[in-house]
Amino acid sequence: MSLKKKAFLPGSRSITLILIILVIFVCMSILKGELFYAATNISTIFSNLSYDLLLACGMTFVLILGGIDLSVGSVLAFVGIVVTMLLHDGTPIIPSIFIGLLVALLSGAVNGILISKIHIAPFVSTLATMSVLRGACYVLTSGFFIVGLPESYISIARGSMLGIPNKIVISLAIMGFLGIISTKHILFKQMYYVGDNPRTAYLSGIASSRTIILGYSVCSLLAGIAGILMTSSFGMGQASFGIGSEMRAIAAAVIGGASMSGGEGNFIGTALGVILVALVNNVFIMFNGSPNWSTAISGIMLLVAVALDLLRTREKTR
């Protein structure tokens, strides 16, 4: 039961986040009225959540392992470029998506191997991957957009089910699936033990290297799915997609209960963290703040979340 609560079921952190979100929503509804709670504004908030939710769920796995992944934004963009280029050249949709997801998996596996086998620090290895993939995006596109995508591909994200956009349905379904398997499948459950105490996990017979590679592969795979949904939604591939998204993913995961020191993570909390980060950014814009401050706001929220995480860790060690 303790592991399930740790991974998926809402705890005190989730309840606190729900209360904060409700307070912000009520206050903004009073201060800004229909401008805030209008269907168009709410739709804008939640439509962008679909990408950040996938990235934050992947980041949650990495943080559980005691690592970090700075390459998710670049993986998102690179997979989007690969898929849209294949589609533009006439490759059928399913093979194009399959190749894109394979590229994402390989990117994550490379990160995992660099970290677990060659023992390069996660910050350095994923920073290098981020730079390589982002550079590849600009080389492949020369800075131009890739347009002229098939309507059937565009409809993947733009379509809807019962009035709910497909990209939101897909993201929520994946989050729910990950939350369940993280408490049911032994490979995913082992991530908590590896992140909590790597040496003890090793002495217990857990294949730490395999677990780390799996975690980073899943993280990149989710970034690849986000890239496919983003290019489908916007109807184009673009080298600058995903810039700054790693900051929002880390902030949302930590705010939701994931610990920078590893061993902790809660997918319900992560989802609430994503909503809170998006809501705060929307509030800032509502008060005539520049959208260009979005990354700075996410950074400030991350600093606050990390500071609270450090205080919580110190309290536990006393």
PDB file of C-alpha atoms in Angstrom:
ATOM      1  CA  MET A   1       0.000   0.000   0.000  1.00  0.00           C
ATOM      2  CA  SER A   2       2.828   2.375   0.821  1.00  0.00           C
ATOM      3  CA  LEU A   3       4.310   2.030  -2.677  1.00  0.00           C
ATOM      4  CA  LYS A   4       0.949   2.599  -4.352  1.00  0.00           C
ATOM      5  CA  LYS A   5       0.417   5.737  -2.328  1.00  0.00           C
ATOM      6  CA  LYS A   6       3.942   6.811  -3.180  1.00  0.00           C
ATOM      7  CA  ALA A   7       3.401   6.347  -6.892  1.00  0.00           C
ATOM      8  CA  PHE A   8      -0.185   7.039  -7.743  1.00  0.00           C
ATOM      9  CA  LEU A   9      -2.713   7.584  -4.966  1.00  0.00           C
ATOM     10  CA  PRO A  10      -3.215  11.166  -3.750  1.00  0.00           C
ATOM     11  CA  GLY A  11      -1.509  12.107  -0.490  1.00  0.00           C
ATOM     12  CA  SER A  12      -1.256  15.223   1.630  1.00  0.00           C
ATOM     13  CA  ARG A  13       0.832  17.003  -1.038  1.00  0.00           C
ATOM     14  CA  SER A  14      -1.852  16.337  -3.656  1.00  0.00           C
ATOM     15  CA  ILE A  15      -4.610  17.594  -1.366  1.00  0.00           C
ATOM     16  CA  THR A  16      -2.620  20.766  -0.709  1.00  0.00           C
ATOM     17  CA  LEU A  17      -2.120  21.315  -4.444  1.00  0.00           C
ATOM     18  CA  ILE A  18      -5.832  20.816  -5.115  1.00  0.00           C
ATOM     19  CA  LEU A  19      -6.651  23.453  -2.502  1.00  0.00           C
ATOM     20  CA  ILE A  20      -4.105  25.897  -3.967  1.00  0.00           C
ATOM     21  CA  ILE A  21      -5.479  25.391  -7.484  1.00  0.00           C
ATOM     22  CA  LEU A  22      -9.044  25.927  -6.259  1.00  0.00           C
ATOM     23  CA  VAL A  23      -8.054  29.105  -4.387  1.00  0.00           C
ATOM     24  CA  ILE A  24      -6.310  30.506  -7.478  1.00  0.00           C
ATOM     25  CA  PHE A  25      -9.278  29.602  -9.665  1.00  0.00           C
ATOM     26  CA  VAL A  26     -11.798  31.229  -7.315  1.00  0.00           C
ATOM     27  CA  CYS A  27      -9.693  34.376  -6.835  1.00  0.00           C
ATOM     28  CA  MET A  28      -9.116  34.794 -10.570  1.00  0.00           C
ATOM     29  CA  SER A  29     -12.792  34.206 -11.301  1.00  0.00           C
ATOM     30  CA  ILE A  30     -13.620  37.042  -8.898  1.00  0.00           C
ATOM     31  CA  LEU A  31     -10.888  39.398 -10.117  1.00  0.00           C
ATOM     32  CA  LYS A  32     -11.082  38.748 -13.861  1.00  0.00           C
ATOM     33  CA  GLY A  33     -14.551  37.266 -14.203  1.00  0.00           C
ATOM     34  CA  GLU A  34     -15.502  35.738 -17.525  1.00  0.00           C
ATOM     35  CA  LEU A  35     -12.158  36.730 -19.044  1.00  0.00           C
ATOM     36  CA  PHE A  36     -10.582  34.020 -16.894  1.00  0.00           C
ATOM     37  CA  TYR A  37     -13.182  31.267 -16.735  1.00  0.00           C
ATOM     38  CA  ALA A  38     -14.299  31.641 -20.342  1.00  0.00           C
ATOM     39  CA  ALA A  39     -14.274  28.361 -22.226  1.00  0.00           C
ATOM     40  CA  THR A  40     -11.624  29.663 -24.637  1.00  0.00           C
ATOM     41  CA  ASN A  41      -9.187  30.517 -21.822  1.00  0.00           C
ATOM     42  CA  ILE A  42      -9.741  27.234 -19.965  1.00  0.00           C
ATOM     43  CA  SER A  43      -9.366  25.359 -23.235  1.00  0.00           C
ATOM     44  CA  THR A  44      -6.082  27.162 -23.907  1.00  0.00           C
ATOM     45  CA  ILE A  45      -4.735  26.208 -20.473  1.00  0.00           C
ATOM     46  CA  PHE A  46      -5.645  22.544 -20.779  1.00  0.00           C
ATOM     47  CA  SER A  47      -4.706  22.133 -24.436  1.00  0.00           C
ATOM     48  CA  ASN A  48      -1.076  22.985 -23.637  1.00  0.00           C
ATOM     49  CA  LEU A  49      -1.166  20.714 -20.585  1.00  0.00           C
ATOM     50  CA  SER A  50      -1.213  17.612 -22.764  1.00  0.00           C
ATOM     51  CA  TYR A  51       2.428  18.090 -23.787  1.00  0.00           C
ATOM     52  CA  ASP A  52       3.699  19.173 -20.363  1.00  0.00           C
ATOM     53  CA  LEU A  53       1.879  16.315 -18.643  1.00  0.00           C
ATOM     54  CA  LEU A  54       3.692  13.714 -20.745  1.00  0.00           C
ATOM     55  CA  LEU A  55       7.046  15.384 -20.180  1.00  0.00           C
ATOM     56  CA  ALA A  56       6.430  15.747 -16.439  1.00  0.00           C
ATOM     57  CA  CYS A  57       5.394  12.082 -16.088  1.00  0.00           C
ATOM     58  CA  GLY A  58       8.606  11.031 -17.811  1.00  0.00           C
ATOM     59  CA  MET A  59      10.588  13.394 -15.611  1.00  0.00           C
ATOM     60  CA  THR A  60       8.913  11.859 -12.562  1.00  0.00           C
ATOM     61  CA  PHE A  61      10.420   8.468 -13.419  1.00  0.00           C
ATOM     62  CA  VAL A  62      13.867  10.034 -13.826  1.00  0.00           C
ATOM     63  CA  LEU A  63      13.592  11.952 -10.551  1.00  0.00           C
ATOM     64  CA  ILE A  64      12.464   8.766  -8.770  1.00  0.00           C
ATOM     65  CA  LEU A  65      15.772   7.278  -9.930  1.00  0.00           C
ATOM     66  CA  GLY A  66      17.612  10.233  -8.408  1.00  0.00           C
ATOM     67  CA  GLY A  67      18.515  11.664 -11.834  1.00  0.00           C
ATOM     68  CA  ILE A  68      17.439  14.481 -14.116  1.00  0.00           C
ATOM     69  CA  ASP A  69      16.817  14.772 -17.866  1.00  0.00           C
ATOM     70  CA  LEU A  70      17.494  18.091 -19.571  1.00  0.00           C
ATOM     71  CA  SER A  71      17.045  16.644 -23.057  1.00  0.00           C
ATOM     72  CA  VAL A  72      13.259  16.109 -23.093  1.00  0.00           C
ATOM     73  CA  GLY A  73      12.514  19.352 -24.937  1.00  0.00           C
ATOM     74  CA  SER A  74      15.068  18.544 -27.620  1.00  0.00           C
ATOM     75  CA  VAL A  75      13.782  14.957 -27.935  1.00  0.00           C
ATOM     76  CA  LEU A  76      10.283  16.383 -28.396  1.00  0.00           C
ATOM     77  CA  ALA A  77      11.463  18.678 -31.200  1.00  0.00           C
ATOM     78  CA  PHE A  78      13.730  16.100 -32.864  1.00  0.00           C
ATOM     79  CA  VAL A  79      11.094  13.374 -32.960  1.00  0.00           C
ATOM     80  CA  GLY A  80       8.625  15.904 -34.351  1.00  0.00           C
ATOM     81  CA  ILE A  81      11.108  16.842 -37.082  1.00  0.00           C
ATOM     82  CA  VAL A  82      11.836  13.200 -37.943  1.00  0.00           C
ATOM     83  CA  VAL A  83       8.145  12.265 -38.175  1.00  0.00           C
ATOM     84  CA  THR A  84       7.082  15.349 -40.160  1.00  0.00           C
ATOM     85  CA  MET A  85       9.997  14.983 -42.592  1.00  0.00           C
ATOM     86  CA  LEU A  86       9.060  11.359 -43.230  1.00  0.00           C
ATOM     87  CA  LEU A  87       5.419  12.333 -43.756  1.00  0.00           C
ATOM     88  CA  HIS A  88       6.415  15.194 -46.032  1.00  0.00           C
ATOM     89  CA  ASP A  89       8.411  12.757 -48.151  1.00  0.00           C
ATOM     90  CA  GLY A  90       5.407  10.450 -48.519  1.00  0.00           C
ATOM     91  CA  THR A  91       6.074   7.837 -45.835  1.00  0.00           C
ATOM     92  CA  PRO A  92       2.800   6.395 -44.420  1.00  0.00           C
ATOM     93  CA  ILE A  93       1.665   7.652 -41.008  1.00  0.00           C
ATOM     94  CA  ILE A  94       2.113   4.480 -38.942  1.00  0.00           C
ATOM     95  CA  PRO A  95       5.718   3.750 -40.074  1.00  0.00           C
ATOM     96  CA  SER A  96       6.605   7.432 -39.595  1.00  0.00           C
ATOM     97  CA  ILE A  97       5.270   7.449 -36.027  1.00  0.00           C
ATOM     98  CA  PHE A  98       6.948   4.114 -35.282  1.00  0.00           C
ATOM     99  CA  ILE A  99      10.330   5.409 -36.469  1.00  0.00           C
ATOM    100  CA  GLY A 100       9.852   8.601 -34.451  1.00  0.00           C
ATOM    101  CA  LEU A 101       9.097   6.668 -31.263  1.00  0.00           C
ATOM    102  CA  LEU A 102      12.059   4.358 -31.939  1.00  0.00           C
ATOM    103  CA  VAL A 103      14.307   7.426 -32.207  1.00  0.00           C
ATOM    104  CA  ALA A 104      12.925   8.656 -28.863  1.00  0.00           C
ATOM    105  CA  LEU A 105      13.589   5.289 -27.206  1.00  0.00           C
ATOM    106  CA  LEU A 106      17.136   5.187 -28.539  1.00  0.00           C
ATOM    107  CA  SER A 107      17.791   8.724 -27.305  1.00  0.00           C
ATOM    108  CA  GLY A 108      16.657   7.760 -23.819  1.00  0.00           C
ATOM    109  CA  ALA A 109      18.623   4.518 -23.906  1.00  0.00           C
ATOM    110  CA  VAL A 110      21.776   6.450 -24.818  1.00  0.00           C
ATOM    111  CA  ASN A 111      21.207   8.728 -21.815  1.00  0.00           C
ATOM    112  CA  GLY A 112      20.674   5.710 -19.582  1.00  0.00           C
ATOM    113  CA  ILE A 113      23.810   3.953 -20.833  1.00  0.00           C
ATOM    114  CA  LEU A 114      25.949   7.079 -20.415  1.00  0.00           C
ATOM    115  CA  ILE A 115      24.707   7.427 -16.840  1.00  0.00           C
ATOM    116  CA  SER A 116      24.605   3.807 -15.665  1.00  0.00           C
ATOM    117  CA  LYS A 117      27.442   2.208 -17.625  1.00  0.00           C
ATOM    118  CA  ILE A 118      29.935   5.023 -18.264  1.00  0.00           C
ATOM    119  CA  HIS A 119      28.979   6.833 -15.035  1.00  0.00           C
ATOM    120  CA  ILE A 120      28.621  10.300 -16.533  1.00  0.00           C
ATOM    121  CA  ALA A 121      26.576  12.599 -14.302  1.00  0.00           C
ATOM    122  CA  PRO A 122      22.912  12.843 -15.439  1.00  0.00           C
ATOM    123  CA  PHE A 123      23.167  16.620 -15.728  1.00  0.00           C
ATOM    124  CA  VAL A 124      26.152  16.426 -18.072  1.00  0.00           C
ATOM    125  CA  SER A 125      24.971  13.499 -20.208  1.00  0.00           C
ATOM    126  CA  THR A 126      21.466  14.837 -20.781  1.00  0.00           C
ATOM    127  CA  LEU A 127      22.793  18.356 -21.367  1.00  0.00           C
ATOM    128  CA  ALA A 128      25.016  16.945 -24.110  1.00  0.00           C
ATOM    129  CA  THR A 129      22.094  15.017 -25.624  1.00  0.00           C
ATOM    130  CA  MET A 130      19.980  18.160 -25.476  1.00  0.00           C
ATOM    131  CA  SER A 131      22.595  20.149 -27.403  1.00  0.00           C
ATOM    132  CA  VAL A 132      23.180  17.451 -30.025  1.00  0.00           C
ATOM    133  CA  LEU A 133      19.501  16.880 -30.772  1.00  0.00           C
ATOM    134  CA  ARG A 134      18.601  20.581 -30.780  1.00  0.00           C
ATOM    135  CA  GLY A 135      21.463  21.251 -33.161  1.00  0.00           C
ATOM    136  CA  ALA A 136      20.317  18.379 -35.367  1.00  0.00           C
ATOM    137  CA  CYS A 137      16.845  19.914 -35.517  1.00  0.00           C
ATOM    138  CA  TYR A 138      18.201  23.174 -36.942  1.00  0.00           C
ATOM    139  CA  VAL A 139      20.556  21.379 -39.331  1.00  0.00           C
ATOM    140  CA  LEU A 140      17.761  19.193 -40.728  1.00  0.00           C
ATOM    141  CA  THR A 141      15.297  22.051 -41.173  1.00  0.00           C
ATOM    142  CA  SER A 142      17.649  24.999 -41.786  1.00  0.00           C
ATOM    143  CA  GLY A 143      15.310  26.889 -39.485  1.00  0.00           C
ATOM    144  CA  PHE A 144      12.261  26.422 -41.753  1.00  0.00           C
ATOM    145  CA  PHE A 145       8.899  24.918 -40.786  1.00  0.00           C
ATOM    146  CA  ILE A 146       7.908  21.524 -42.177  1.00  0.00           C
ATOM    147  CA  VAL A 147       4.353  21.848 -43.441  1.00  0.00           C
ATOM    148  CA  GLY A 148       2.035  20.069 -45.848  1.00  0.00           C
ATOM    149  CA  LEU A 149       1.280  17.223 -43.468  1.00  0.00           C
ATOM    150  CA  PRO A 150      -1.539  14.723 -44.168  1.00  0.00           C
ATOM    151  CA  GLU A 151      -4.908  15.675 -42.722  1.00  0.00           C
ATOM    152  CA  SER A 152      -5.196  12.236 -41.137  1.00  0.00           C
ATOM    153  CA  TYR A 153      -2.041  12.950 -39.125  1.00  0.00           C
ATOM    154  CA  ILE A 154      -3.211  16.407 -38.073  1.00  0.00           C
ATOM    155  CA  SER A 155      -6.510  14.952 -36.873  1.00  0.00           C
ATOM    156  CA  ILE A 156      -4.678  12.750 -34.328  1.00  0.00           C
ATOM    157  CA  ALA A 157      -4.324  15.690 -31.942  1.00  0.00           C
ATOM    158  CA  ARG A 158      -6.961  18.060 -33.292  1.00  0.00           C
ATOM    159  CA  GLY A 159      -9.782  15.514 -33.148  1.00  0.00           C
ATOM    160  CA  SER A 160     -11.924  15.029 -30.063  1.00  0.00           C
ATOM    161  CA  MET A 161     -13.775  12.392 -28.063  1.00  0.00           C
ATOM    162  CA  LEU A 162     -17.014  13.462 -26.384  1.00  0.00           C
ATOM    163  CA  GLY A 163     -15.940  17.071 -26.818  1.00  0.00           C
ATOM    164  CA  ILE A 164     -12.527  16.496 -25.192  1.00  0.00           C
ATOM    165  CA  PRO A 165      -9.485  17.018 -27.473  1.00  0.00           C
ATOM    166  CA  ASN A 166      -7.720  13.787 -28.375  1.00  0.00           C
ATOM    167  CA  LYS A 167      -4.364  15.052 -27.152  1.00  0.00           C
ATOM    168  CA  ILE A 168      -5.763  15.544 -23.634  1.00  0.00           C
ATOM    169  CA  VAL A 169      -7.428  12.112 -23.681  1.00  0.00           C
ATOM    170  CA  ILE A 170      -4.195  10.481 -24.864  1.00  0.00           C
ATOM    171  CA  SER A 171      -2.082  12.245 -22.236  1.00  0.00           C
ATOM    172  CA  LEU A 172      -4.435  11.392 -19.368  1.00  0.00           C
ATOM    173  CA  ALA A 173      -4.714   7.778 -20.519  1.00  0.00           C
ATOM    174  CA  ILE A 174      -0.929   7.424 -20.631  1.00  0.00           C
ATOM    175  CA  MET A 175      -0.577   9.028 -17.189  1.00  0.00           C
ATOM    176  CA  GLY A 176      -3.118   6.614 -15.723  1.00  0.00           C
ATOM    177  CA  PHE A 177      -1.410   3.646 -17.349  1.00  0.00           C
ATOM    178  CA  LEU A 178       2.001   4.696 -16.029  1.00  0.00           C
ATOM    179  CA  GLY A 179       0.609   5.233 -12.551  1.00  0.00           C
ATOM    180  CA  ILE A 180      -0.813   1.707 -12.523  1.00  0.00           C
ATOM    181  CA  ILE A 181       2.207  -0.146 -13.931  1.00  0.00           C
ATOM    182  CA  SER A 182       4.551   1.763 -11.604  1.00  0.00           C
ATOM    183  CA  THR A 183       2.890  -0.083  -8.711  1.00  0.00           C
ATOM    184  CA  LYS A 184       2.286  -3.403 -10.482  1.00  0.00           C
ATOM    185  CA  HIS A 185       5.334  -4.192 -12.623  1.00  0.00           C
ATOM    186  CA  ILE A 186       8.488  -5.224 -10.831  1.00  0.00           C
ATOM    187  CA  LEU A 187      10.795  -3.304 -13.205  1.00  0.00           C
ATOM    188  CA  PHE A 188       9.040  -0.023 -12.443  1.00  0.00           C
ATOM    189  CA  LYS A 189       8.719  -0.699  -8.723  1.00  0.00           C
ATOM    190  CA  GLN A 190      12.460  -1.238  -8.569  1.00  0.00           C
ATOM    191  CA  MET A 191      12.999   2.390  -9.638  1.00  0.00           C
ATOM    192  CA  TYR A 192      11.917   3.540  -6.174  1.00  0.00           C
ATOM    193  CA  TYR A 193      14.460   1.278  -4.494  1.00  0.00           C
ATOM    194  CA  VAL A 194      17.259   2.309  -6.865  1.00  0.00           C
ATOM    195  CA  GLY A 195      16.496   5.991  -6.332  1.00  0.00           C
ATOM    196  CA  ASP A 196      16.058   5.681  -2.583  1.00  0.00           C
ATOM    197  CA  ASN A 197      19.283   3.775  -1.906  1.00  0.00           C
ATOM    198  CA  PRO A 198      21.299   2.607  -4.935  1.00  0.00           C
ATOM    199  CA  ARG A 199      23.795   0.587  -2.887  1.00  0.00           C
ATOM    200  CA  THR A 200      21.109  -1.286  -0.961  1.00  0.00           C
ATOM    201  CA  ALA A 201      19.239  -1.937  -4.210  1.00  0.00           C
ATOM    202  CA  TYR A 202      22.408  -3.370  -5.757  1.00  0.00           C
ATOM    203  CA  LEU A 203      23.063  -5.613  -2.757  1.00  0.00           C
ATOM    204  CA  SER A 204      19.455  -6.788  -2.966  1.00  0.00           C
ATOM    205  CA  GLY A 205      20.077  -8.126  -6.462  1.00  0.00           C
ATOM    206  CA  ILE A 206      18.352  -5.339  -8.407  1.00  0.00           C
ATOM    207  CA  ALA A 207      19.925  -4.655 -11.816  1.00  0.00           C
ATOM    208  CA  SER A 208      20.397  -0.923 -11.273  1.00  0.00           C
ATOM    209  CA  SER A 209      21.849  -0.262 -14.730  1.00  0.00           C
ATOM    210  CA  ARG A 210      18.902  -1.898 -16.476  1.00  0.00           C
ATOM    211  CA  THR A 211      16.467   0.025 -14.280  1.00  0.00           C
ATOM    212  CA  ILE A 212      18.149   3.356 -15.016  1.00  0.00           C
ATOM    213  CA  ILE A 213      18.191   2.684 -18.769  1.00  0.00           C
ATOM    214  CA  LEU A 214      14.494   1.782 -18.600  1.00  0.00           C
ATOM    215  CA  GLY A 215      13.650   4.991 -16.722  1.00  0.00           C
ATOM    216  CA  TYR A 216      15.438   7.273 -19.169  1.00  0.00           C
ATOM    217  CA  SER A 217      14.033   5.363 -22.151  1.00  0.00           C
ATOM    218  CA  VAL A 218      10.475   5.818 -20.861  1.00  0.00           C
ATOM    219  CA  CYS A 219      11.158   9.502 -20.230  1.00  0.00           C
ATOM    220  CA  SER A 220      12.345  10.060 -23.806  1.00  0.00           C
ATOM    221  CA  LEU A 221       9.530   7.929 -25.230  1.00  0.00           C
ATOM    222  CA  LEU A 222       6.977  10.177 -23.531  1.00  0.00           C
ATOM    223  CA  ALA A 223       8.798  13.222 -24.908  1.00  0.00           C
ATOM    224  CA  GLY A 224       8.558  11.642 -28.361  1.00  0.00           C
ATOM    225  CA  ILE A 225       4.809  11.119 -27.971  1.00  0.00           C
ATOM    226  CA  ALA A 226       4.509  14.761 -26.896  1.00  0.00           C
ATOM    227  CA  GLY A 227       6.428  15.762 -30.037  1.00  0.00           C
ATOM    228  CA  ILE A 228       4.035  13.798 -32.236  1.00  0.00           C
ATOM    229  CA  LEU A 229       1.004  15.364 -30.555  1.00  0.00           C
ATOM    230  CA  MET A 230       2.503  18.854 -30.844  1.00  0.00           C
ATOM    231  CA  THR A 231       3.350  18.585 -34.535  1.00  0.00           C
ATOM    232  CA  SER A 232      -0.065  17.057 -35.188  1.00  0.00           C
ATOM    233  CA  SER A 233      -1.812  19.850 -33.301  1.00  0.00           C
ATOM    234  CA  PHE A 234       0.124  22.683 -34.972  1.00  0.00           C
ATOM    235  CA  GLY A 235       0.190  20.965 -38.349  1.00  0.00           C
ATOM    236  CA  MET A 236       3.935  21.420 -38.773  1.00  0.00           C
ATOM    237  CA  GLY A 237       7.379  20.472 -37.536  1.00  0.00           C
ATOM    238  CA  GLN A 238       9.559  23.182 -36.045  1.00  0.00           C
ATOM    239  CA  ALA A 239      13.100  23.122 -34.643  1.00  0.00           C
ATOM    240  CA  SER A 240      12.223  25.427 -31.740  1.00  0.00           C
ATOM    241  CA  PHE A 241       9.412  23.263 -30.355  1.00  0.00           C
ATOM    242  CA  GLY A 242       9.940  22.273 -26.737  1.00  0.00           C
ATOM    243  CA  ILE A 243      12.409  24.996 -25.763  1.00  0.00           C
ATOM    244  CA  GLY A 244      12.101  25.558 -22.007  1.00  0.00           C
ATOM    245  CA  SER A 245       9.733  22.627 -21.546  1.00  0.00           C
ATOM    246  CA  GLU A 246      12.255  20.672 -19.470  1.00  0.00           C
ATOM    247  CA  MET A 247      12.099  23.429 -16.844  1.00  0.00           C
ATOM    248  CA  ARG A 248       8.311  23.184 -16.608  1.00  0.00           C
ATOM    249  CA  ALA A 249       8.509  19.367 -16.454  1.00  0.00           C
ATOM    250  CA  ILE A 250      11.005  19.401 -13.588  1.00  0.00           C
ATOM    251  CA  ALA A 251       9.076  22.103 -11.730  1.00  0.00           C
ATOM    252  CA  ALA A 252       5.755  20.258 -12.081  1.00  0.00           C
ATOM    253  CA  ALA A 253       7.211  16.912 -10.974  1.00  0.00           C
ATOM    254  CA  VAL A 254       8.959  18.390  -7.922  1.00  0.00           C
ATOM    255  CA  ILE A 255       5.941  20.481  -6.974  1.00  0.00           C
ATOM    256  CA  GLY A 256       3.876  17.294  -7.274  1.00  0.00           C
ATOM    257  CA  GLY A 257       6.020  15.421  -4.767  1.00  0.00           C
ATOM    258  CA  ALA A 258       9.001  13.986  -6.645  1.00  0.00           C
ATOM    259  CA  SER A 259      12.242  14.392  -4.718  1.00  0.00           C
ATOM    260  CA  MET A 260      15.444  15.657  -6.309  1.00  0.00           C
ATOM    261  CA  SER A 261      17.319  13.158  -4.125  1.00  0.00           C
ATOM    262  CA  GLY A 262      15.354  10.220  -5.575  1.00  0.00           C
ATOM    263  CA  GLY A 263      13.043   7.522  -4.260  1.00  0.00           C
ATOM    264  CA  GLU A 264       9.824   9.549  -4.345  1.00  0.00           C
ATOM    265  CA  GLY A 265       7.268  10.454  -6.984  1.00  0.00           C
ATOM    266  CA  ASN A 266       3.514  10.698  -7.333  1.00  0.00           C
ATOM    267  CA  PHE A 267       1.772  10.792 -10.703  1.00  0.00           C
ATOM    268  CA  ILE A 268      -1.396  12.411  -9.378  1.00  0.00           C
ATOM    269  CA  GLY A 269       0.804  15.024  -7.729  1.00  0.00           C
ATOM    270  CA  THR A 270       2.718  15.479 -10.982  1.00  0.00           C
ATOM    271  CA  ALA A 271      -0.519  16.112 -12.893  1.00  0.00           C
ATOM    272  CA  LEU A 272      -1.579  18.677 -10.289  1.00  0.00           C
ATOM    273  CA  GLY A 273       1.870  20.257 -10.484  1.00  0.00           C
ATOM    274  CA  VAL A 274       1.477  20.617 -14.258  1.00  0.00           C
ATOM    275  CA  ILE A 275      -1.910  22.282 -13.771  1.00  0.00           C
ATOM    276  CA  LEU A 276      -0.515  24.646 -11.131  1.00  0.00           C
ATOM    277  CA  VAL A 277       2.448  25.712 -13.283  1.00  0.00           C
ATOM    278  CA  ALA A 278       0.153  26.331 -16.260  1.00  0.00           C
ATOM    279  CA  LEU A 279      -2.352  28.191 -14.088  1.00  0.00           C
ATOM    280  CA  VAL A 280       0.285  30.491 -12.592  1.00  0.00           C
ATOM    281  CA  ASN A 281       1.595  31.310 -16.074  1.00  0.00           C
ATOM    282  CA  ASN A 282      -1.947  32.056 -17.225  1.00  0.00           C
ATOM    283  CA  VAL A 283      -2.564  34.306 -14.217  1.00  0.00           C
ATOM    284  CA  PHE A 284       0.608  36.238 -15.033  1.00  0.00           C
ATOM    285  CA  ILE A 285      -0.584  36.807 -18.601  1.00  0.00           C
ATOM    286  CA  MET A 286      -4.036  37.792 -17.340  1.00  0.00           C
ATOM    287  CA  PHE A 287      -2.415  40.657 -15.439  1.00  0.00           C
ATOM    288  CA  ASN A 288      -0.750  41.837 -18.663  1.00  0.00           C
ATOM    289  CA  GLY A 289       2.538  40.083 -18.049  1.00  0.00           C
ATOM    290  CA  SER A 290       4.585  39.124 -21.081  1.00  0.00           C
ATOM    291  CA  PRO A 291       4.313  35.476 -22.195  1.00  0.00           C
ATOM    292  CA  ASN A 292       8.098  35.600 -22.607  1.00  0.00           C
ATOM    293  CA  TRP A 293       8.344  35.416 -18.808  1.00  0.00           C
ATOM    294  CA  SER A 294       6.923  31.881 -18.831  1.00  0.00           C
ATOM    295  CA  THR A 295      10.313  30.172 -18.439  1.00  0.00           C
ATOM    296  CA  ALA A 296      11.336  32.577 -15.684  1.00  0.00           C
ATOM    297  CA  ILE A 297       8.142  31.859 -13.752  1.00  0.00           C
ATOM    298  CA  SER A 298       8.698  28.116 -14.086  1.00  0.00           C
ATOM    299  CA  GLY A 299      12.246  28.623 -12.829  1.00  0.00           C
ATOM    300  CA  ILE A 300      11.044  30.542  -9.785  1.00  0.00           C
ATOM    301  CA  MET A 301       8.467  27.855  -9.016  1.00  0.00           C
ATOM    302  CA  LEU A 302      11.176  25.221  -9.380  1.00  0.00           C
ATOM    303  CA  LEU A 303      13.436  27.054  -6.919  1.00  0.00           C
ATOM    304  CA  VAL A 304      10.595  27.256  -4.400  1.00  0.00           C
ATOM    305  CA  ALA A 305       9.723  23.572  -4.891  1.00  0.00           C
ATOM    306  CA  VAL A 306      13.358  22.463  -4.508  1.00  0.00           C
ATOM    307  CA  ALA A 307      13.757  24.589  -1.378  1.00  0.00           C
ATOM    308  CA  LEU A 308      10.663  22.970   0.143  1.00  0.00           C
ATOM    309  CA  ASP A 309      11.956  19.541  -0.906  1.00  0.00           C
ATOM    310  CA  LEU A 310      15.261  20.197   0.865  1.00  0.00           C
ATOM    311  CA  LEU A 311      13.446  21.276   4.020  1.00  0.00           C
ATOM    312  CA  ARG A 312      11.310  18.134   3.881  1.00  0.00           C
ATOM    313  CA  THR A 313      14.391  15.946   3.402  1.00  0.00           C
ATOM    314  CA  ARG A 314      16.138  17.557   6.369  1.00  0.00           C
ATOM    315  CA  GLU A 315      13.098  17.004   8.550  1.00  0.00           C
ATOM    316  CA  LYS A 316      13.111  13.296   7.637  1.00  0.00           C
ATOM    317  CA  THR A 317      16.781  12.875   8.488  1.00  0.00           C
ATOM    318  CA  ARG A 318      16.372  14.383  11.957  1.00  0.00           C
TER     319      ARG A 318
END
